[in-house]
Amino acid sequence: MYISRRAEFSASHICRSSQLSDAENVRLYGPGANTNGHGHNYVLEVTLAGTPDPATGMIYDLKDLKDVVMREVIDPMDHRHLNFEVPPFDKVIPTTENLAIEIWRRLEPQFKDTPAHLHSVRLYETEDTFVDYYGK
Ligand code: NI
């Protein structure tokens, strides 16, 4: 069984590769590649998998899940410029894919020693575009 929690954060980013020329960056990432960046209102859906505890009837307390997501993801990323303020995005291009991987990396260890485990991270960059990550 799966339980999910949704959270939102706003952050700025620049998608560009230092390996590429300005023209190649624009071709790959769009005209924003050579600017100081732009913002997105990201929507994150964190899904845990597990079996309800017979004593509590819960897989994981959703209040606690909210706290974990806040502490590990929202607080460090909300209203930040990812490239300049949120490692590893000083070195890693903050595409939605890489952001989902980093969110997974931050959240996955938080459920060790609990009956639940992280099943997936879904990250919407816009209403119509999102990435799903399952740890691979
Ligand atoms: Ni963008």
Short mmCIF file of N, CA and C and ligand atoms in Angstrom, two decimals:
data_model
loop_
_atom_site.label_atom_id
_atom_site.label_comp_id
_atom_site.label_asym_id
_atom_site.label_seq_id
_atom_site.Cartn_x
_atom_site.Cartn_y
_atom_site.Cartn_z
N MET A 1 0.85 -1.19 0.00
CA MET A 1 0.00 0.00 0.00
C MET A 1 0.89 1.24 0.00
N TYR A 2 0.35 2.31 -0.56
CA TYR A 2 1.15 3.53 -0.70
C TYR A 2 0.43 4.71 -0.05
N ILE A 3 1.21 5.56 0.57
CA ILE A 3 0.66 6.82 1.06
C ILE A 3 1.52 7.96 0.53
N SER A 4 0.86 9.07 0.26
CA SER A 4 1.57 10.18 -0.38
C SER A 4 1.28 11.49 0.32
N ARG A 5 2.21 12.37 0.17
CA ARG A 5 2.06 13.72 0.70
C ARG A 5 2.53 14.68 -0.37
N ARG A 6 1.78 15.74 -0.55
CA ARG A 6 2.13 16.76 -1.53
C ARG A 6 2.67 17.98 -0.80
N ALA A 7 3.66 18.63 -1.40
CA ALA A 7 4.20 19.87 -0.85
C ALA A 7 4.65 20.74 -2.01
N GLU A 8 4.65 22.03 -1.78
CA GLU A 8 5.04 22.96 -2.84
C GLU A 8 6.21 23.81 -2.38
N PHE A 9 7.04 24.16 -3.33
CA PHE A 9 8.08 25.15 -3.04
C PHE A 9 8.39 25.93 -4.30
N SER A 10 8.89 27.13 -4.10
CA SER A 10 9.25 27.99 -5.22
C SER A 10 10.75 28.16 -5.21
N ALA A 11 11.36 28.02 -6.38
CA ALA A 11 12.81 28.19 -6.44
C ALA A 11 13.19 28.65 -7.84
N SER A 12 14.36 29.29 -7.90
CA SER A 12 14.90 29.73 -9.19
C SER A 12 16.01 28.79 -9.61
N HIS A 13 16.23 28.73 -10.90
CA HIS A 13 17.36 27.94 -11.40
C HIS A 13 17.82 28.46 -12.75
N ILE A 14 19.03 28.04 -13.09
CA ILE A 14 19.55 28.23 -14.44
C ILE A 14 19.96 26.85 -14.91
N CYS A 15 19.44 26.45 -16.06
CA CYS A 15 19.91 25.20 -16.65
C CYS A 15 20.91 25.56 -17.74
N ARG A 16 22.17 25.25 -17.48
CA ARG A 16 23.21 25.41 -18.49
C ARG A 16 24.37 24.50 -18.12
N SER A 17 25.11 24.10 -19.13
CA SER A 17 26.27 23.26 -18.92
C SER A 17 27.51 24.07 -19.17
N SER A 18 28.47 24.02 -18.23
CA SER A 18 29.72 24.76 -18.42
C SER A 18 30.56 24.12 -19.53
N GLN A 19 30.19 22.89 -19.93
CA GLN A 19 30.93 22.20 -21.00
C GLN A 19 30.55 22.74 -22.39
N LEU A 20 29.42 23.46 -22.45
CA LEU A 20 28.89 23.85 -23.76
C LEU A 20 29.05 25.34 -24.00
N SER A 21 29.02 25.71 -25.28
CA SER A 21 29.06 27.13 -25.65
C SER A 21 27.71 27.78 -25.31
N ASP A 22 27.69 29.12 -25.33
CA ASP A 22 26.43 29.83 -25.09
C ASP A 22 25.37 29.39 -26.10
N ALA A 23 25.77 29.26 -27.37
CA ALA A 23 24.80 28.90 -28.42
C ALA A 23 24.27 27.49 -28.19
N GLU A 24 25.16 26.58 -27.81
CA GLU A 24 24.72 25.19 -27.57
C GLU A 24 23.81 25.11 -26.33
N ASN A 25 24.12 25.92 -25.33
CA ASN A 25 23.27 25.95 -24.15
C ASN A 25 21.87 26.45 -24.48
N VAL A 26 21.79 27.47 -25.31
CA VAL A 26 20.48 28.00 -25.70
C VAL A 26 19.70 26.96 -26.50
N ARG A 27 20.41 26.26 -27.37
CA ARG A 27 19.74 25.24 -28.18
C ARG A 27 19.18 24.14 -27.27
N LEU A 28 19.95 23.73 -26.25
CA LEU A 28 19.55 22.62 -25.38
C LEU A 28 18.54 23.06 -24.31
N TYR A 29 18.80 24.19 -23.67
CA TYR A 29 18.02 24.56 -22.48
C TYR A 29 17.10 25.75 -22.70
N GLY A 30 17.19 26.36 -23.87
CA GLY A 30 16.34 27.51 -24.14
C GLY A 30 17.04 28.82 -23.82
N PRO A 31 16.37 29.93 -24.14
CA PRO A 31 17.02 31.25 -24.02
C PRO A 31 17.40 31.60 -22.58
N GLY A 32 16.79 30.93 -21.60
CA GLY A 32 17.12 31.20 -20.19
C GLY A 32 18.51 30.72 -19.80
N ALA A 33 19.15 29.94 -20.64
CA ALA A 33 20.43 29.33 -20.25
C ALA A 33 21.51 30.36 -19.96
N ASN A 34 21.43 31.54 -20.61
CA ASN A 34 22.48 32.53 -20.43
C ASN A 34 22.03 33.72 -19.58
N THR A 35 21.01 33.51 -18.78
CA THR A 35 20.52 34.58 -17.91
C THR A 35 20.82 34.21 -16.46
N ASN A 36 20.33 35.01 -15.55
CA ASN A 36 20.50 34.71 -14.12
C ASN A 36 19.46 33.73 -13.61
N GLY A 37 18.60 33.26 -14.51
CA GLY A 37 17.66 32.22 -14.13
C GLY A 37 16.23 32.72 -14.05
N HIS A 38 15.36 31.80 -13.71
CA HIS A 38 13.93 32.09 -13.62
C HIS A 38 13.36 31.16 -12.57
N GLY A 39 12.13 31.44 -12.15
CA GLY A 39 11.55 30.68 -11.05
C GLY A 39 10.52 29.67 -11.51
N HIS A 40 10.32 28.67 -10.67
CA HIS A 40 9.23 27.71 -10.84
C HIS A 40 8.53 27.53 -9.51
N ASN A 41 7.23 27.24 -9.59
CA ASN A 41 6.50 26.78 -8.41
C ASN A 41 6.43 25.26 -8.51
N TYR A 42 7.37 24.63 -7.86
CA TYR A 42 7.46 23.17 -7.94
C TYR A 42 6.41 22.53 -7.04
N VAL A 43 5.85 21.43 -7.50
CA VAL A 43 4.95 20.62 -6.68
C VAL A 43 5.59 19.25 -6.53
N LEU A 44 5.77 18.85 -5.29
CA LEU A 44 6.44 17.60 -4.96
C LEU A 44 5.43 16.62 -4.38
N GLU A 45 5.45 15.39 -4.86
CA GLU A 45 4.63 14.34 -4.26
C GLU A 45 5.55 13.22 -3.80
N VAL A 46 5.55 12.99 -2.52
CA VAL A 46 6.40 11.96 -1.91
C VAL A 46 5.52 10.78 -1.55
N THR A 47 5.88 9.60 -2.03
CA THR A 47 5.08 8.41 -1.77
C THR A 47 5.89 7.38 -1.01
N LEU A 48 5.31 6.91 0.09
CA LEU A 48 5.92 5.84 0.89
C LEU A 48 5.16 4.55 0.63
N ALA A 49 5.86 3.44 0.73
CA ALA A 49 5.23 2.12 0.62
C ALA A 49 5.38 1.39 1.95
N GLY A 50 4.41 0.57 2.25
CA GLY A 50 4.49 -0.21 3.49
C GLY A 50 3.17 -0.90 3.76
N THR A 51 3.10 -1.50 4.92
CA THR A 51 1.90 -2.21 5.36
C THR A 51 1.41 -1.53 6.63
N PRO A 52 0.11 -1.29 6.75
CA PRO A 52 -0.37 -0.62 7.96
C PRO A 52 -0.01 -1.42 9.23
N ASP A 53 0.52 -0.72 10.19
CA ASP A 53 0.83 -1.31 11.49
C ASP A 53 -0.49 -1.75 12.13
N PRO A 54 -0.61 -3.01 12.58
CA PRO A 54 -1.89 -3.45 13.15
C PRO A 54 -2.30 -2.64 14.39
N ALA A 55 -1.33 -2.13 15.11
CA ALA A 55 -1.66 -1.37 16.32
C ALA A 55 -2.18 0.02 15.99
N THR A 56 -1.57 0.70 15.01
CA THR A 56 -1.96 2.09 14.73
C THR A 56 -2.86 2.21 13.51
N GLY A 57 -2.84 1.20 12.65
CA GLY A 57 -3.57 1.29 11.39
C GLY A 57 -2.89 2.18 10.37
N MET A 58 -1.67 2.58 10.67
CA MET A 58 -0.97 3.50 9.76
C MET A 58 0.32 2.89 9.23
N ILE A 59 0.67 3.28 8.00
CA ILE A 59 1.97 2.92 7.42
C ILE A 59 3.04 3.84 8.00
N TYR A 60 2.69 5.10 8.04
CA TYR A 60 3.62 6.11 8.55
C TYR A 60 2.76 7.32 8.88
N ASP A 61 3.02 7.97 9.96
CA ASP A 61 2.19 9.11 10.36
C ASP A 61 2.37 10.26 9.35
N LEU A 62 1.29 10.64 8.68
CA LEU A 62 1.40 11.67 7.64
C LEU A 62 1.82 13.03 8.20
N LYS A 63 1.56 13.26 9.47
CA LYS A 63 2.08 14.49 10.10
C LYS A 63 3.61 14.44 10.14
N ASP A 64 4.13 13.27 10.50
CA ASP A 64 5.58 13.12 10.55
C ASP A 64 6.18 13.21 9.15
N LEU A 65 5.48 12.68 8.16
CA LEU A 65 5.97 12.77 6.78
C LEU A 65 6.05 14.24 6.36
N LYS A 66 5.04 15.00 6.74
CA LYS A 66 5.07 16.44 6.44
C LYS A 66 6.31 17.10 7.06
N ASP A 67 6.58 16.75 8.31
CA ASP A 67 7.74 17.34 9.00
C ASP A 67 9.05 16.96 8.31
N VAL A 68 9.17 15.70 7.89
CA VAL A 68 10.39 15.24 7.23
C VAL A 68 10.58 15.98 5.91
N VAL A 69 9.50 16.09 5.12
CA VAL A 69 9.60 16.77 3.82
C VAL A 69 9.94 18.25 4.02
N MET A 70 9.34 18.85 5.02
CA MET A 70 9.66 20.26 5.34
C MET A 70 11.13 20.42 5.68
N ARG A 71 11.59 19.59 6.58
CA ARG A 71 12.96 19.74 7.10
C ARG A 71 14.00 19.47 6.02
N GLU A 72 13.78 18.41 5.24
CA GLU A 72 14.82 17.95 4.32
C GLU A 72 14.76 18.63 2.95
N VAL A 73 13.57 19.09 2.55
CA VAL A 73 13.43 19.61 1.19
C VAL A 73 12.91 21.05 1.15
N ILE A 74 11.75 21.27 1.78
CA ILE A 74 11.11 22.58 1.59
C ILE A 74 11.91 23.69 2.25
N ASP A 75 12.27 23.51 3.50
CA ASP A 75 13.03 24.57 4.18
C ASP A 75 14.33 24.91 3.45
N PRO A 76 15.12 23.90 3.06
CA PRO A 76 16.39 24.25 2.38
C PRO A 76 16.22 24.78 0.95
N MET A 77 15.08 24.52 0.29
CA MET A 77 14.96 24.89 -1.13
C MET A 77 13.98 26.02 -1.42
N ASP A 78 13.00 26.24 -0.55
CA ASP A 78 11.95 27.22 -0.85
C ASP A 78 12.53 28.63 -0.89
N HIS A 79 12.19 29.35 -1.94
CA HIS A 79 12.66 30.72 -2.15
C HIS A 79 14.17 30.83 -2.22
N ARG A 80 14.81 29.78 -2.76
CA ARG A 80 16.26 29.79 -2.98
C ARG A 80 16.53 29.84 -4.47
N HIS A 81 17.74 30.31 -4.78
CA HIS A 81 18.26 30.11 -6.13
C HIS A 81 19.08 28.84 -6.09
N LEU A 82 18.59 27.80 -6.74
CA LEU A 82 19.18 26.47 -6.56
C LEU A 82 20.67 26.46 -6.92
N ASN A 83 21.04 27.11 -8.02
CA ASN A 83 22.44 27.06 -8.46
C ASN A 83 23.39 27.70 -7.45
N PHE A 84 22.90 28.72 -6.76
CA PHE A 84 23.80 29.51 -5.91
C PHE A 84 23.66 29.18 -4.43
N GLU A 85 22.53 28.57 -4.05
CA GLU A 85 22.26 28.42 -2.61
C GLU A 85 22.03 26.99 -2.16
N VAL A 86 21.86 26.07 -3.08
CA VAL A 86 21.49 24.71 -2.67
C VAL A 86 22.43 23.69 -3.32
N PRO A 87 23.48 23.29 -2.60
CA PRO A 87 24.34 22.23 -3.11
C PRO A 87 23.51 20.96 -3.32
N PRO A 88 23.78 20.12 -4.31
CA PRO A 88 24.96 20.13 -5.19
C PRO A 88 24.75 20.92 -6.48
N PHE A 89 23.75 21.84 -6.49
CA PHE A 89 23.40 22.47 -7.77
C PHE A 89 24.34 23.61 -8.15
N ASP A 90 25.37 23.82 -7.33
CA ASP A 90 26.49 24.65 -7.80
C ASP A 90 27.30 23.86 -8.84
N LYS A 91 27.20 22.53 -8.78
CA LYS A 91 27.98 21.67 -9.70
C LYS A 91 27.09 20.84 -10.62
N VAL A 92 25.89 20.52 -10.16
CA VAL A 92 24.97 19.64 -10.90
C VAL A 92 23.88 20.52 -11.52
N ILE A 93 23.58 20.32 -12.80
CA ILE A 93 22.57 21.14 -13.48
C ILE A 93 21.19 20.87 -12.85
N PRO A 94 20.52 21.92 -12.35
CA PRO A 94 19.25 21.69 -11.63
C PRO A 94 18.05 21.50 -12.55
N THR A 95 18.13 20.49 -13.40
CA THR A 95 16.96 20.07 -14.17
C THR A 95 15.97 19.43 -13.20
N THR A 96 14.74 19.24 -13.65
CA THR A 96 13.75 18.56 -12.82
C THR A 96 14.22 17.15 -12.47
N GLU A 97 14.88 16.49 -13.43
CA GLU A 97 15.40 15.14 -13.19
C GLU A 97 16.40 15.15 -12.03
N ASN A 98 17.38 16.06 -12.12
CA ASN A 98 18.41 16.08 -11.08
C ASN A 98 17.86 16.54 -9.74
N LEU A 99 16.86 17.40 -9.78
CA LEU A 99 16.22 17.84 -8.54
C LEU A 99 15.48 16.66 -7.88
N ALA A 100 14.80 15.87 -8.68
CA ALA A 100 14.11 14.69 -8.13
C ALA A 100 15.10 13.71 -7.52
N ILE A 101 16.25 13.53 -8.17
CA ILE A 101 17.28 12.62 -7.63
C ILE A 101 17.80 13.15 -6.29
N GLU A 102 18.04 14.45 -6.22
CA GLU A 102 18.55 15.04 -4.98
C GLU A 102 17.51 14.95 -3.86
N ILE A 103 16.25 15.16 -4.19
CA ILE A 103 15.18 15.05 -3.19
C ILE A 103 15.11 13.61 -2.69
N TRP A 104 15.21 12.65 -3.58
CA TRP A 104 15.26 11.24 -3.18
C TRP A 104 16.43 10.99 -2.22
N ARG A 105 17.60 11.51 -2.61
CA ARG A 105 18.82 11.28 -1.81
C ARG A 105 18.64 11.84 -0.39
N ARG A 106 17.95 12.96 -0.28
CA ARG A 106 17.72 13.56 1.04
C ARG A 106 16.67 12.81 1.84
N LEU A 107 15.63 12.30 1.16
CA LEU A 107 14.50 11.70 1.89
C LEU A 107 14.70 10.23 2.22
N GLU A 108 15.33 9.51 1.32
CA GLU A 108 15.35 8.05 1.43
C GLU A 108 15.88 7.57 2.79
N PRO A 109 16.99 8.16 3.31
CA PRO A 109 17.52 7.66 4.59
C PRO A 109 16.62 7.97 5.79
N GLN A 110 15.67 8.86 5.61
CA GLN A 110 14.84 9.28 6.75
C GLN A 110 13.88 8.19 7.21
N PHE A 111 13.69 7.16 6.39
CA PHE A 111 12.71 6.13 6.73
C PHE A 111 13.36 4.81 7.13
N LYS A 112 14.71 4.83 7.24
CA LYS A 112 15.39 3.68 7.82
C LYS A 112 14.82 3.47 9.22
N ASP A 113 14.75 2.24 9.67
CA ASP A 113 14.24 1.95 11.01
C ASP A 113 12.77 2.28 11.18
N THR A 114 12.05 2.43 10.07
CA THR A 114 10.59 2.56 10.16
C THR A 114 9.99 1.45 9.28
N PRO A 115 8.72 1.12 9.46
CA PRO A 115 8.11 0.08 8.65
C PRO A 115 7.86 0.54 7.20
N ALA A 116 8.00 1.83 6.95
CA ALA A 116 7.75 2.37 5.61
C ALA A 116 9.08 2.55 4.88
N HIS A 117 9.00 2.62 3.55
CA HIS A 117 10.18 3.06 2.80
C HIS A 117 9.74 3.97 1.66
N LEU A 118 10.69 4.77 1.21
CA LEU A 118 10.38 5.72 0.14
C LEU A 118 10.14 4.94 -1.15
N HIS A 119 8.98 5.17 -1.76
CA HIS A 119 8.62 4.46 -2.99
C HIS A 119 8.91 5.31 -4.22
N SER A 120 8.52 6.58 -4.16
CA SER A 120 8.75 7.44 -5.33
C SER A 120 8.71 8.90 -4.95
N VAL A 121 9.36 9.65 -5.80
CA VAL A 121 9.34 11.11 -5.73
C VAL A 121 8.80 11.58 -7.07
N ARG A 122 7.72 12.33 -7.04
CA ARG A 122 7.21 12.95 -8.27
C ARG A 122 7.37 14.45 -8.12
N LEU A 123 7.97 15.06 -9.12
CA LEU A 123 8.21 16.49 -9.05
C LEU A 123 7.68 17.16 -10.31
N TYR A 124 6.71 18.06 -10.10
CA TYR A 124 6.15 18.86 -11.20
C TYR A 124 6.94 20.16 -11.30
N GLU A 125 7.43 20.44 -12.50
CA GLU A 125 8.05 21.75 -12.73
C GLU A 125 7.00 22.74 -13.25
N THR A 126 6.06 22.23 -14.02
CA THR A 126 4.89 23.00 -14.44
C THR A 126 3.69 22.08 -14.24
N GLU A 127 2.51 22.63 -14.49
CA GLU A 127 1.30 21.80 -14.36
C GLU A 127 1.35 20.58 -15.28
N ASP A 128 2.02 20.74 -16.42
CA ASP A 128 1.98 19.71 -17.45
C ASP A 128 3.24 18.85 -17.54
N THR A 129 4.26 19.21 -16.80
CA THR A 129 5.53 18.46 -16.92
C THR A 129 6.00 18.02 -15.55
N PHE A 130 6.32 16.74 -15.44
CA PHE A 130 6.79 16.20 -14.16
C PHE A 130 7.70 15.01 -14.40
N VAL A 131 8.44 14.72 -13.34
CA VAL A 131 9.40 13.62 -13.35
C VAL A 131 9.04 12.66 -12.22
N ASP A 132 9.13 11.36 -12.47
CA ASP A 132 8.99 10.36 -11.41
C ASP A 132 10.33 9.69 -11.20
N TYR A 133 10.71 9.54 -9.94
CA TYR A 133 11.97 8.86 -9.63
C TYR A 133 11.72 7.81 -8.57
N TYR A 134 12.27 6.62 -8.81
CA TYR A 134 12.06 5.48 -7.91
C TYR A 134 13.38 4.99 -7.33
N GLY A 135 14.38 5.87 -7.32
CA GLY A 135 15.67 5.49 -6.78
C GLY A 135 16.59 4.85 -7.81
N LYS A 136 16.12 4.77 -9.04
CA LYS A 136 16.96 4.30 -10.14
C LYS A 136 16.36 4.77 -11.45
NI NI B 1 13.19 26.28 -15.62
#
